[in-house]
XYZ file of C-alpha atoms in Angstrom:
55
model
C -9.297 24.357 -43.867
C -12.536 23.218 -45.117
C -14.212 24.830 -41.710
C -13.169 28.507 -43.806
C -16.246 27.517 -46.878
C -17.876 25.531 -44.386
C -20.788 28.290 -45.142
C -20.485 28.160 -48.467
C -20.686 23.944 -49.365
C -24.379 21.963 -49.293
C -25.031 20.049 -46.815
C -24.628 17.156 -47.854
C -21.413 17.646 -48.928
C -20.638 18.496 -44.787
C -22.063 15.051 -43.824
C -19.752 13.530 -46.175
C -16.892 15.015 -44.644
C -17.855 14.620 -41.468
C -18.365 11.406 -41.413
C -15.120 10.699 -43.895
C -12.849 8.602 -41.804
C -9.287 10.549 -41.201
C -6.108 8.824 -41.842
C -2.992 10.405 -40.264
C -2.534 12.970 -43.326
C -5.982 14.368 -43.238
C -9.208 12.716 -44.699
C -10.352 11.286 -47.491
C -13.589 12.272 -48.651
C -14.183 10.248 -52.365
C -17.825 11.529 -54.312
C -19.988 9.813 -56.325
C -21.679 12.750 -58.451
C -24.693 11.698 -59.713
C -25.403 15.122 -61.002
C -23.681 18.681 -61.274
C -25.575 20.087 -58.738
C -22.729 19.864 -55.922
C -19.841 20.874 -58.924
C -19.109 23.842 -57.395
C -17.862 22.472 -53.906
C -16.100 19.753 -55.389
C -14.505 22.520 -56.977
C -14.377 24.707 -53.899
C -12.327 21.690 -51.639
C -10.173 20.770 -54.104
C -8.897 24.689 -53.808
C -8.142 24.587 -50.535
C -6.805 21.046 -50.600
C -2.997 20.713 -49.359
C -0.180 19.486 -51.064
C 2.443 16.671 -50.228
C 4.959 16.729 -49.071
C 7.317 14.935 -51.894
C 10.781 15.957 -51.455
């Protein structure tokens, strides 16, 4: 969960997450990187992404 790593993420990434709409299956957050400064944050978010429930 993001809350477990929130203190390791940049303020910009956290704000973007907080402002994202919550759907029945969680939040969908879109980032538009303009440089590489937040790439480590994106990698952390991808690492905790919930796996889909496909049957």
